[in-house]
Short mmCIF file of C-alpha atoms in Angstrom, two decimals:
data_model
loop_
_atom_site.label_atom_id
_atom_site.label_comp_id
_atom_site.label_asym_id
_atom_site.label_seq_id
_atom_site.Cartn_x
_atom_site.Cartn_y
_atom_site.Cartn_z
CA MET A 1 104.01 -8.51 -48.73
CA ALA A 2 104.69 -9.06 -44.81
CA SER A 3 108.22 -8.24 -43.56
CA SER A 4 110.13 -11.24 -42.73
CA LEU A 5 110.83 -9.14 -39.41
CA THR A 6 107.11 -8.77 -38.88
CA LYS A 7 106.19 -11.58 -36.02
CA PRO A 8 102.79 -13.29 -35.71
CA SER A 9 101.14 -13.04 -32.47
CA ALA A 10 100.33 -16.40 -32.02
CA PRO A 11 100.21 -19.18 -33.50
CA LEU A 12 97.60 -20.06 -36.32
CA GLY A 13 94.16 -21.57 -34.61
CA GLU A 14 95.49 -21.28 -30.66
CA LYS A 15 93.17 -19.59 -28.72
CA THR A 16 94.66 -16.79 -26.92
CA PHE A 17 93.74 -13.56 -24.39
CA PHE A 18 93.15 -10.98 -25.40
CA GLY A 19 96.41 -12.59 -28.44
CA HIS A 20 98.69 -13.51 -25.77
CA PRO A 21 98.72 -17.10 -24.46
CA ARG A 22 95.79 -18.68 -23.09
CA GLY A 23 98.02 -18.70 -19.58
CA LEU A 24 97.94 -15.18 -19.07
CA ALA A 25 94.06 -15.26 -18.31
CA THR A 26 95.22 -18.10 -15.32
CA LEU A 27 97.66 -15.84 -13.80
CA PHE A 28 95.25 -12.39 -14.55
CA MET A 29 92.77 -14.51 -12.58
CA THR A 30 94.90 -15.64 -9.74
CA GLU A 31 96.07 -12.01 -9.03
CA MET A 32 92.67 -10.10 -9.41
CA TRP A 33 91.35 -12.68 -6.51
CA GLU A 34 94.86 -12.41 -4.34
CA ARG A 35 94.73 -8.63 -4.42
CA PHE A 36 90.90 -8.65 -3.42
CA SER A 37 90.98 -10.80 -0.74
CA TYR A 38 94.51 -8.57 0.21
CA TYR A 39 93.71 -5.05 -0.31
CA GLY A 40 89.74 -5.91 0.81
CA MET A 41 91.35 -7.61 4.15
CA ARG A 42 93.55 -3.94 4.55
CA ALA A 43 90.93 -1.76 4.15
CA LEU A 44 89.41 -3.71 6.53
CA LEU A 45 92.32 -4.29 9.22
CA VAL A 46 93.06 -0.98 11.12
CA LEU A 47 89.21 0.15 11.16
CA TYR A 48 88.75 -3.29 12.33
CA LEU A 49 91.73 -3.46 15.74
CA VAL A 50 90.69 0.68 16.52
CA SER A 51 86.87 -0.57 16.79
CA GLY A 52 85.62 -1.36 20.71
CA GLY A 53 82.19 -1.33 21.97
CA ALA A 54 78.89 -0.53 19.07
CA ASP A 55 78.03 3.18 19.24
CA ALA A 56 74.92 4.54 19.50
CA ALA A 57 75.45 8.62 17.83
CA THR A 58 77.14 7.18 14.83
CA GLY A 59 75.87 4.10 14.23
CA SER A 60 79.33 1.85 14.20
CA GLN A 61 79.10 -1.83 14.13
CA GLY A 62 81.76 -1.75 17.04
CA GLY A 63 83.09 -5.20 17.93
CA GLY A 64 86.34 -5.57 16.88
CA LEU A 65 89.57 -5.24 19.28
CA ALA A 66 89.61 -2.33 20.39
CA TYR A 67 93.18 -1.57 20.25
CA THR A 68 94.83 2.22 20.52
CA ALA A 69 95.73 4.35 16.87
CA ALA A 70 99.39 3.57 17.93
CA ALA A 71 99.09 -0.52 18.73
CA ALA A 72 96.68 -0.60 15.31
CA THR A 73 99.52 1.12 13.03
CA ALA A 74 101.82 -1.32 15.02
CA ILE A 75 100.42 -3.87 13.76
CA TYR A 76 99.48 -3.09 11.10
CA SER A 77 102.59 -2.01 10.23
CA VAL A 78 104.18 -5.09 11.08
CA TYR A 79 102.13 -7.58 8.56
CA VAL A 80 102.30 -5.28 5.15
CA SER A 81 105.88 -5.11 6.08
CA LEU A 82 106.11 -9.77 6.53
CA VAL A 83 103.47 -9.51 2.82
CA TYR A 84 107.21 -8.03 1.49
CA LEU A 85 109.65 -9.89 3.61
CA PHE A 86 108.15 -13.53 2.57
CA THR A 87 109.40 -12.84 -0.99
CA LEU A 88 112.91 -14.19 -0.55
CA PRO A 89 111.46 -17.18 1.21
CA GLY A 90 108.86 -17.26 -1.54
CA GLY A 91 111.25 -17.17 -5.15
CA TRP A 92 113.64 -19.40 -3.06
CA PHE A 93 110.96 -22.37 -2.11
CA GLY A 94 109.71 -21.31 -6.23
CA ASP A 95 113.40 -22.13 -7.57
CA ARG A 96 114.80 -24.26 -5.19
CA VAL A 97 112.09 -26.98 -3.69
CA TRP A 98 108.81 -26.31 -5.35
CA GLY A 99 108.64 -24.48 -8.67
CA ALA A 100 106.64 -21.35 -9.39
CA ARG A 101 104.00 -23.57 -10.49
CA LYS A 102 103.91 -25.89 -7.44
CA THR A 103 104.10 -23.21 -5.32
CA VAL A 104 101.72 -20.36 -6.16
CA ALA A 105 99.26 -23.45 -5.34
CA ILE A 106 100.24 -23.56 -2.27
CA ALA A 107 100.58 -19.95 -1.69
CA SER A 108 96.80 -19.81 -2.71
CA VAL A 109 95.42 -22.06 -0.41
CA VAL A 110 97.39 -20.81 2.23
CA ILE A 111 96.11 -17.17 1.46
CA VAL A 112 93.28 -19.14 1.85
CA ALA A 113 93.04 -20.64 4.96
CA GLY A 114 94.37 -17.25 6.47
CA HIS A 115 91.00 -15.46 5.62
CA VAL A 116 89.51 -17.69 6.80
CA SER A 117 90.79 -17.65 10.34
CA LEU A 118 90.73 -14.11 10.48
CA ALA A 119 86.62 -14.96 9.31
CA LEU A 120 86.60 -16.79 13.55
CA PRO A 121 85.68 -13.77 15.81
CA THR A 122 87.85 -14.60 18.29
CA GLN A 123 91.53 -12.71 18.89
CA ALA A 124 94.44 -15.60 18.89
CA MET A 125 92.90 -16.90 15.57
CA PHE A 126 92.98 -12.91 13.54
CA PHE A 127 96.47 -12.88 14.56
CA VAL A 128 97.14 -16.26 13.44
CA GLY A 129 95.54 -15.47 10.33
CA LEU A 130 97.49 -12.74 9.19
CA ALA A 131 100.21 -14.64 9.79
CA LEU A 132 99.02 -17.08 7.18
CA VAL A 133 98.56 -14.69 4.91
CA ALA A 134 101.81 -12.80 4.42
CA VAL A 135 103.30 -16.80 4.33
CA GLY A 136 101.15 -16.89 1.50
CA SER A 137 100.85 -13.71 -0.34
CA GLY A 138 105.38 -13.15 -0.34
CA LEU A 139 104.70 -17.17 -1.98
CA LEU A 140 102.30 -15.73 -4.56
CA LYS A 141 104.02 -12.66 -5.55
CA ALA A 142 107.60 -13.55 -5.42
CA ASN A 143 106.52 -16.54 -8.30
CA ILE A 144 103.21 -15.80 -10.21
CA SER A 145 105.40 -12.89 -12.24
CA THR A 146 108.13 -15.29 -13.26
CA MET A 147 105.50 -17.48 -14.97
CA VAL A 148 103.83 -14.25 -16.89
CA GLY A 149 107.70 -14.63 -18.28
CA GLN A 150 107.43 -18.17 -18.56
CA LEU A 151 104.55 -17.51 -21.43
CA TYR A 152 106.84 -16.74 -24.27
CA THR A 153 109.12 -18.73 -24.55
CA ASP A 154 110.45 -16.64 -27.57
CA PRO A 155 112.28 -13.45 -26.00
CA THR A 156 111.86 -11.41 -29.71
CA ASP A 157 108.33 -11.83 -29.01
CA SER A 158 106.78 -8.70 -28.83
CA ARG A 159 103.64 -9.63 -26.50
CA ARG A 160 106.07 -9.52 -24.04
CA ASP A 161 105.19 -6.36 -22.14
CA GLY A 162 101.47 -6.13 -23.93
CA GLY A 163 101.67 -9.09 -21.26
CA PHE A 164 102.94 -7.77 -18.51
CA THR A 165 100.60 -4.93 -18.75
CA ILE A 166 97.67 -7.16 -19.01
CA PHE A 167 99.03 -8.27 -15.85
CA TYR A 168 99.32 -5.21 -14.10
CA MET A 169 95.35 -3.94 -15.00
CA GLY A 170 94.40 -7.32 -13.04
CA ILE A 171 96.60 -6.40 -9.17
CA ASN A 172 94.86 -2.57 -9.84
CA LEU A 173 91.16 -4.86 -10.90
CA GLY A 174 91.16 -6.29 -7.72
CA ALA A 175 92.79 -3.77 -5.30
CA PHE A 176 90.05 -1.34 -7.06
CA ALA A 177 86.96 -3.69 -6.27
CA ALA A 178 87.71 -5.34 -3.03
CA PRO A 179 87.23 -1.96 -0.65
CA PHE A 180 83.64 -1.99 -2.30
CA ALA A 181 83.02 -5.46 -1.69
CA ILE A 182 84.53 -6.41 1.05
CA GLY A 183 84.83 -3.04 2.54
CA ILE A 184 81.69 -2.28 2.71
CA LEU A 185 80.25 -5.44 3.85
CA GLY A 186 82.71 -5.67 6.81
CA GLU A 187 82.57 -2.27 8.16
CA LYS A 188 78.94 -1.57 7.13
CA VAL A 189 77.45 -5.06 8.44
CA ASN A 190 80.34 -7.36 10.33
CA TRP A 191 84.31 -7.53 10.03
CA HIS A 192 84.20 -11.00 10.57
CA LEU A 193 82.03 -11.49 6.73
CA GLY A 194 84.12 -9.04 4.97
CA PHE A 195 87.26 -11.21 6.38
CA GLY A 196 85.20 -13.90 5.02
CA LEU A 197 84.20 -12.31 2.13
CA ALA A 198 87.98 -12.31 1.00
CA ALA A 199 88.35 -15.92 1.70
CA VAL A 200 85.84 -16.60 -1.23
CA GLY A 201 87.53 -14.51 -2.77
CA MET A 202 90.69 -16.14 -3.13
CA ALA A 203 89.61 -19.63 -2.86
CA LEU A 204 87.91 -18.63 -6.29
CA GLY A 205 91.53 -17.87 -7.86
CA ALA A 206 92.80 -20.93 -6.11
CA MET A 207 90.34 -22.66 -7.77
CA GLN A 208 90.95 -21.27 -11.35
CA PHE A 209 94.42 -22.14 -11.21
CA MET A 210 94.63 -25.10 -10.32
CA ILE A 211 92.07 -25.78 -13.77
CA GLY A 212 93.37 -22.89 -15.25
CA SER A 213 97.11 -24.22 -14.75
CA LYS A 214 97.25 -26.46 -17.65
CA HIS A 215 97.93 -23.69 -19.80
CA LEU A 216 100.65 -22.54 -18.69
CA ALA A 217 104.17 -23.39 -19.67
CA PRO A 218 106.41 -26.24 -18.83
CA ALA A 219 108.67 -24.25 -17.35
CA SER A 220 106.23 -23.19 -14.55
CA SER A 221 106.49 -27.15 -13.74
CA ALA A 222 110.33 -26.87 -13.46
CA VAL A 223 112.59 -26.78 -9.88
CA PRO A 224 115.53 -24.16 -11.41
CA ASN A 225 118.52 -25.48 -8.59
CA PRO A 226 117.15 -28.29 -6.76
CA LEU A 227 118.24 -28.23 -3.29
CA THR A 228 121.33 -31.20 -2.89
CA SER A 229 120.71 -33.77 0.18
CA PRO A 230 123.71 -31.92 1.97
CA GLU A 231 121.42 -28.69 1.30
CA LYS A 232 118.14 -30.05 2.97
CA ARG A 233 119.28 -31.83 5.62
CA ALA A 234 121.27 -27.79 6.19
CA VAL A 235 117.97 -26.11 5.69
CA ILE A 236 116.54 -28.17 8.32
CA THR A 237 119.41 -28.09 10.58
CA LYS A 238 118.69 -24.12 10.62
CA THR A 239 114.76 -24.08 10.44
CA LEU A 240 115.12 -26.52 13.98
CA ALA A 241 117.80 -24.44 15.13
CA THR A 242 116.09 -20.76 14.76
CA VAL A 243 113.30 -21.90 15.82
CA ALA A 244 114.45 -23.15 19.24
CA VAL A 245 115.48 -20.22 19.88
CA VAL A 246 112.78 -17.82 18.89
CA ALA A 247 110.74 -20.81 21.63
CA ALA A 248 113.37 -20.03 23.66
CA PHE A 249 112.83 -16.27 23.62
CA TYR A 250 109.37 -16.23 24.31
CA LEU A 251 109.63 -18.38 26.80
CA VAL A 252 112.53 -16.19 28.74
CA VAL A 253 110.65 -13.58 28.68
CA ALA A 254 107.00 -15.50 29.69
CA PHE A 255 108.39 -16.89 32.98
CA THR A 256 109.60 -12.69 33.40
CA GLY A 257 106.82 -11.27 34.58
CA VAL A 258 106.91 -8.93 31.29
CA TRP A 259 104.10 -10.85 29.55
CA ASP A 260 101.89 -8.18 29.81
CA LEU A 261 103.86 -6.61 27.28
CA THR A 262 103.04 -9.34 24.87
CA LEU A 263 102.11 -7.30 21.66
CA ASN A 264 105.10 -5.24 21.61
CA TRP A 265 107.79 -8.69 22.20
CA ALA A 266 105.89 -10.16 19.67
CA LEU A 267 105.50 -7.04 16.82
CA LEU A 268 109.72 -5.04 18.01
CA PRO A 269 111.79 -8.22 17.20
CA ILE A 270 110.29 -8.21 13.82
CA THR A 271 110.68 -4.22 12.92
CA ILE A 272 114.73 -5.31 13.95
CA ILE A 273 114.69 -8.34 11.98
CA GLY A 274 112.60 -6.41 8.76
CA LEU A 275 115.61 -3.77 9.13
CA LEU A 276 118.13 -6.06 9.47
CA ILE A 277 117.25 -8.56 6.43
CA PRO A 278 117.45 -5.88 3.90
CA ILE A 279 120.83 -4.30 4.87
CA ALA A 280 122.67 -8.53 5.73
CA VAL A 281 121.08 -9.48 2.32
CA ILE A 282 122.68 -5.96 0.21
CA ALA A 283 125.88 -6.55 2.55
CA ARG A 284 125.69 -10.20 0.90
CA ILE A 285 125.45 -9.56 -2.14
CA LYS A 286 128.18 -6.71 -2.91
CA SER A 287 130.36 -9.26 -0.88
CA ASP A 288 130.55 -11.43 -2.94
CA LYS A 289 134.46 -11.50 -4.93
CA ASP A 290 132.34 -13.07 -8.36
CA LEU A 291 131.15 -9.28 -9.02
CA THR A 292 133.63 -7.57 -11.12
CA GLY A 293 134.05 -4.25 -10.38
CA GLU A 294 131.81 -2.33 -12.41
CA GLU A 295 129.08 -5.08 -10.89
CA GLN A 296 129.98 -3.90 -7.76
CA THR A 297 129.76 0.42 -8.65
CA LYS A 298 126.07 -0.82 -9.59
CA MET A 299 125.64 -2.49 -6.94
CA ASN A 300 126.49 1.04 -4.74
CA ALA A 301 124.17 2.63 -7.07
CA PHE A 302 121.67 0.73 -6.34
CA VAL A 303 121.96 1.29 -2.37
CA TRP A 304 121.14 4.93 -3.05
CA PHE A 305 117.47 3.69 -4.47
CA PHE A 306 116.47 1.25 -2.09
CA VAL A 307 117.03 3.32 0.69
CA ALA A 308 115.16 6.76 -1.52
CA ALA A 309 112.29 3.62 -2.24
CA ALA A 310 112.24 2.73 1.87
CA VAL A 311 111.08 6.09 2.10
CA PHE A 312 109.12 6.88 -0.39
CA TRP A 313 107.20 3.52 0.62
CA MET A 314 107.35 4.33 4.57
CA ILE A 315 105.04 7.16 3.68
CA PHE A 316 102.92 5.41 0.92
CA ASP A 317 101.32 2.86 3.13
CA GLN A 318 100.15 4.81 5.47
CA GLY A 319 97.42 4.89 3.16
CA GLY A 320 95.51 2.49 4.89
CA SER A 321 96.73 2.85 8.39
CA THR A 322 96.81 6.75 8.63
CA LEU A 323 95.42 8.20 6.51
CA SER A 324 92.65 5.91 6.63
CA LEU A 325 92.06 6.50 10.70
CA PHE A 326 92.25 10.37 10.11
CA GLY A 327 89.06 9.85 7.25
CA ASP A 328 86.72 7.66 10.35
CA THR A 329 87.21 9.93 12.71
CA SER A 330 87.95 13.67 10.68
CA THR A 331 86.15 12.78 7.19
CA GLU A 332 82.72 14.67 6.25
CA ARG A 333 81.60 12.11 4.04
CA SER A 334 78.63 12.56 2.70
CA ILE A 335 77.94 12.64 -0.70
CA PHE A 336 73.89 13.72 -2.06
CA GLY A 337 72.97 12.21 0.87
CA TRP A 338 75.39 9.18 1.23
CA GLU A 339 77.45 8.27 3.70
CA MET A 340 80.20 6.53 1.81
CA PRO A 341 82.04 4.67 4.00
CA ASN A 342 85.74 5.17 4.72
CA THR A 343 87.13 2.02 3.54
CA LEU A 344 86.24 3.29 -0.20
CA PHE A 345 89.55 5.60 0.31
CA GLN A 346 91.29 3.44 0.05
CA SER A 347 89.94 2.62 -4.05
CA LEU A 348 91.66 5.50 -5.19
CA ASN A 349 95.21 4.45 -6.03
CA PRO A 350 94.41 1.54 -7.73
CA MET A 351 91.74 3.66 -9.70
CA PHE A 352 93.75 6.54 -10.19
CA VAL A 353 97.21 3.64 -11.06
CA MET A 354 94.35 1.89 -14.15
CA ILE A 355 93.54 6.42 -14.71
CA PHE A 356 96.94 7.62 -14.77
CA ALA A 357 99.20 5.59 -15.77
CA PRO A 358 98.93 5.14 -19.67
CA ILE A 359 98.94 9.72 -19.70
CA PHE A 360 102.69 9.09 -17.18
CA ALA A 361 103.37 6.69 -19.92
CA ALA A 362 102.95 8.65 -23.45
CA ILE A 363 104.37 11.49 -21.14
CA TRP A 364 107.56 9.98 -20.72
CA MET A 365 107.48 8.54 -25.13
CA ALA A 366 106.12 12.65 -26.00
CA LEU A 367 109.06 14.20 -23.88
CA ALA A 368 112.07 11.07 -25.16
CA ARG A 369 110.88 11.41 -28.89
CA ARG A 370 112.08 15.29 -27.66
CA ASN A 371 115.34 14.24 -25.97
CA ARG A 372 114.09 15.48 -22.75
CA GLU A 373 112.37 12.71 -21.24
CA PRO A 374 113.43 12.63 -17.47
CA ASN A 375 116.30 10.30 -16.40
CA THR A 376 115.95 7.64 -13.98
CA ILE A 377 117.60 9.76 -11.20
CA VAL A 378 115.44 12.95 -11.71
CA LYS A 379 112.38 10.59 -11.52
CA PHE A 380 112.76 9.42 -8.07
CA SER A 381 113.39 12.39 -6.96
CA MET A 382 110.24 13.73 -8.40
CA GLY A 383 108.68 10.33 -6.90
CA LEU A 384 109.89 11.56 -3.20
CA VAL A 385 109.15 14.73 -3.54
CA ILE A 386 105.26 14.31 -4.18
CA ILE A 387 105.18 11.64 -1.69
CA GLY A 388 107.05 14.32 0.64
CA ALA A 389 104.15 16.83 -0.47
CA SER A 390 101.40 14.77 -0.35
CA PHE A 391 102.04 14.45 4.20
CA PHE A 392 103.07 18.69 3.93
CA VAL A 393 99.27 18.30 1.96
CA PHE A 394 97.83 16.74 5.27
CA LEU A 395 99.12 18.89 7.12
CA ILE A 396 96.18 21.17 6.07
CA PRO A 397 93.41 19.15 6.76
CA MET A 398 94.90 18.18 10.14
CA GLY A 399 95.26 21.39 11.95
CA MET A 400 91.67 22.52 10.96
CA ALA A 401 89.70 18.97 11.89
CA GLY A 402 91.17 20.41 15.43
CA ASP A 403 87.01 22.58 14.75
CA GLY A 404 85.65 19.37 12.67
CA LYS A 405 85.61 17.84 9.94
CA VAL A 406 87.05 18.61 6.80
CA THR A 407 86.21 17.49 3.72
CA MET A 408 87.12 14.57 2.31
CA TRP A 409 88.48 16.22 -1.00
CA TRP A 410 91.10 16.72 1.10
CA LEU A 411 92.59 12.59 1.24
CA VAL A 412 91.34 12.17 -2.47
CA LEU A 413 93.86 14.98 -3.69
CA ILE A 414 96.62 12.79 -0.79
CA PHE A 415 95.68 9.63 -2.48
CA LEU A 416 95.99 10.99 -5.85
CA MET A 417 99.87 12.87 -5.29
CA HIS A 418 100.47 9.27 -3.37
CA THR A 419 99.94 7.85 -7.13
CA PHE A 420 101.85 10.99 -8.50
CA GLY A 421 104.86 9.39 -6.77
CA GLU A 422 104.00 6.13 -7.70
CA LEU A 423 104.00 6.31 -11.31
CA CYS A 424 107.52 8.18 -10.77
CA LEU A 425 109.23 6.05 -9.00
CA SER A 426 108.02 2.31 -8.96
CA PRO A 427 107.73 0.80 -12.57
CA VAL A 428 110.94 2.96 -13.60
CA GLY A 429 112.82 0.94 -9.55
CA LEU A 430 111.45 -1.90 -11.20
CA SER A 431 112.79 -1.50 -14.25
CA LEU A 432 116.86 -0.26 -13.08
CA THR A 433 116.85 -2.86 -10.54
CA THR A 434 117.32 -5.62 -13.65
CA LYS A 435 119.25 -3.30 -15.32
CA LEU A 436 122.08 -3.01 -12.30
CA ALA A 437 121.84 -6.42 -10.86
CA PRO A 438 124.60 -8.95 -11.62
CA ALA A 439 124.49 -11.99 -13.53
CA LYS A 440 124.68 -14.41 -10.01
CA TYR A 441 121.06 -12.01 -9.19
CA ALA A 442 119.54 -11.67 -11.75
CA SER A 443 116.23 -13.10 -9.84
CA GLN A 444 116.72 -12.45 -6.51
CA MET A 445 117.39 -8.86 -6.84
CA MET A 446 113.59 -7.96 -7.74
CA GLY A 447 113.25 -9.90 -4.13
CA VAL A 448 115.86 -7.46 -2.21
CA PHE A 449 114.03 -4.81 -4.50
CA PHE A 450 110.96 -5.20 -2.49
CA LEU A 451 112.45 -5.12 0.90
CA ALA A 452 112.39 -1.81 0.64
CA VAL A 453 108.42 -2.03 1.18
CA THR A 454 109.77 -4.56 4.35
CA ALA A 455 112.21 -1.61 5.36
CA GLY A 456 109.94 0.94 5.46
CA ASP A 457 106.61 -0.38 7.02
CA SER A 458 109.39 -1.60 9.61
CA VAL A 459 110.84 2.33 10.75
CA THR A 460 105.98 3.50 11.51
CA GLY A 461 106.26 -0.54 13.43
CA MET A 462 109.38 0.18 14.70
CA LEU A 463 108.38 4.01 16.35
CA SER A 464 104.52 3.24 16.64
CA ILE A 465 105.90 0.82 18.95
CA ALA A 466 108.18 3.69 20.00
CA GLY A 467 105.27 5.39 21.58
CA VAL A 468 105.53 7.72 18.44
CA ASP A 469 101.78 8.32 17.56
CA LEU A 470 102.44 8.28 14.00
CA ASN A 471 99.01 10.65 12.97
CA GLY A 472 100.60 13.31 15.06
CA GLN A 473 101.04 16.78 13.31
CA GLY A 474 104.27 16.71 14.11
CA ILE A 475 106.17 13.24 13.05
CA VAL A 476 103.41 13.89 9.89
CA ALA A 477 105.68 16.96 9.38
CA LEU A 478 108.84 15.94 10.09
CA GLU A 479 107.76 12.29 7.38
CA ALA A 480 107.17 14.95 4.94
CA ALA A 481 110.92 16.51 5.30
CA ALA A 482 112.60 13.85 5.52
CA ALA A 483 110.90 12.72 2.06
CA VAL A 484 111.23 15.48 0.39
CA LEU A 485 115.36 16.15 1.66
CA ALA A 486 115.04 12.73 0.29
CA GLY A 487 115.01 13.80 -3.02
CA PHE A 488 116.67 16.70 -3.17
CA ALA A 489 119.80 14.41 -1.89
CA ILE A 490 119.23 12.73 -4.82
CA PHE A 491 119.08 15.03 -7.08
CA MET A 492 121.94 17.30 -5.98
CA ALA A 493 124.09 14.01 -6.20
CA ARG A 494 122.71 12.67 -9.39
CA LYS A 495 126.11 13.13 -11.04
CA LYS A 496 128.03 10.84 -8.56
CA VAL A 497 124.98 8.55 -9.08
CA LYS A 498 125.55 8.52 -12.96
CA SER A 499 128.66 7.84 -12.50
CA LEU A 500 127.75 4.42 -10.60
CA MET A 501 125.36 3.08 -12.63
CA GLY A 502 127.67 3.26 -15.61
CA ASP A 503 125.21 2.90 -18.98
CA VAL A 504 122.67 1.92 -17.30
CA ARG A 505 120.42 5.06 -17.91
#
């Protein structure tokens, strides 16, 4: 006889997606294609920026923008930081203007337009495309996970965690496949054909989202907290004022004769904003007098984890810039006579995540049964030490490359270490954020945690703009030491941080 506590996986006769609501298939495919287009384009980005004329000796296609490695790294860092920065306004639009479903539909079209712009062989359209993809990705990322949760209307539905796991697999499937399609086509045939394939992928995702959106929860179309008329007027006024200030700034720059510094003048303000906005958002939440003393204390604990995460992502995201450039110029990539395209290095992290995430989960569960599972603080420390150690390992092939190219297996090892660090820190950080968040800011705090990526990438972008060579051994050693020291610092302060966390474990 069935227990009264047993909950059926789905109503009898209802069509499901692996036992889950059909809407999960729509969201799974949308996120898969969006990540396919995003990571495919990202795999090409730095290589396209540094590529100049065609090289007859190596057979490289050329045809890129011929930027220096430092400039390319700065552009890449700013671009990635903007994607995560735009998750804040993305969540705001979903909550207050369009609702999650409409926001994702609009975001999908914006991303397609961005990739189409990147496919056009002009420098101006390239930067327009980057901006559109960053805006669209931020809008989509902030809302699509919300719609996954809305599929499970019963808070006791045991399928919820499994649904998010399936959704997470869509992210990694798209990221894994992208370099094999977009990366190889762009790197080996034509950069703009690669960018064009990213547009096709996202267009497929947008079409199936619009067709399949009928299976989403009705709540996805609702605007939870619509703007009042006075609020609309205030938003329009502030937006126009901001645009006017930015336009005036660049007009002054143009007419004072320093326009030859176009790239720096465009990138530097963004990196500064990328650092100031996370600080301002956290400060605004902490200054809210509605927060209880316990919530204030937990926000103090959150700051520790936020700074740690920013240091982690500062190194992790260089997988698409510093490590990619090293792989292109300094690694021997021959496998049984086949020259592996450099972009395929970008498939390693999602592949390793799919392989090792279940293993890590099983290890944590086994340790928990023995009351030996590391707590959140220790896991964060492990993630930071591992990511720092990966850059200490990176110093070895960097030193060897002075005498010629090194085996590509060094980079495989480094990406594996990045994945281990990510599995220690990222899932834990997302879960921890929901637990430490003040009740008033429960939804917004996830976007705040994503700002750690913005802060970390803004630091690398600012260093590149300042002329620091992130591809040099000195700065790699400095970053490695910073991450390891940050890991040890949070570990040594674990008693203090634990006390700030209150009942959260």
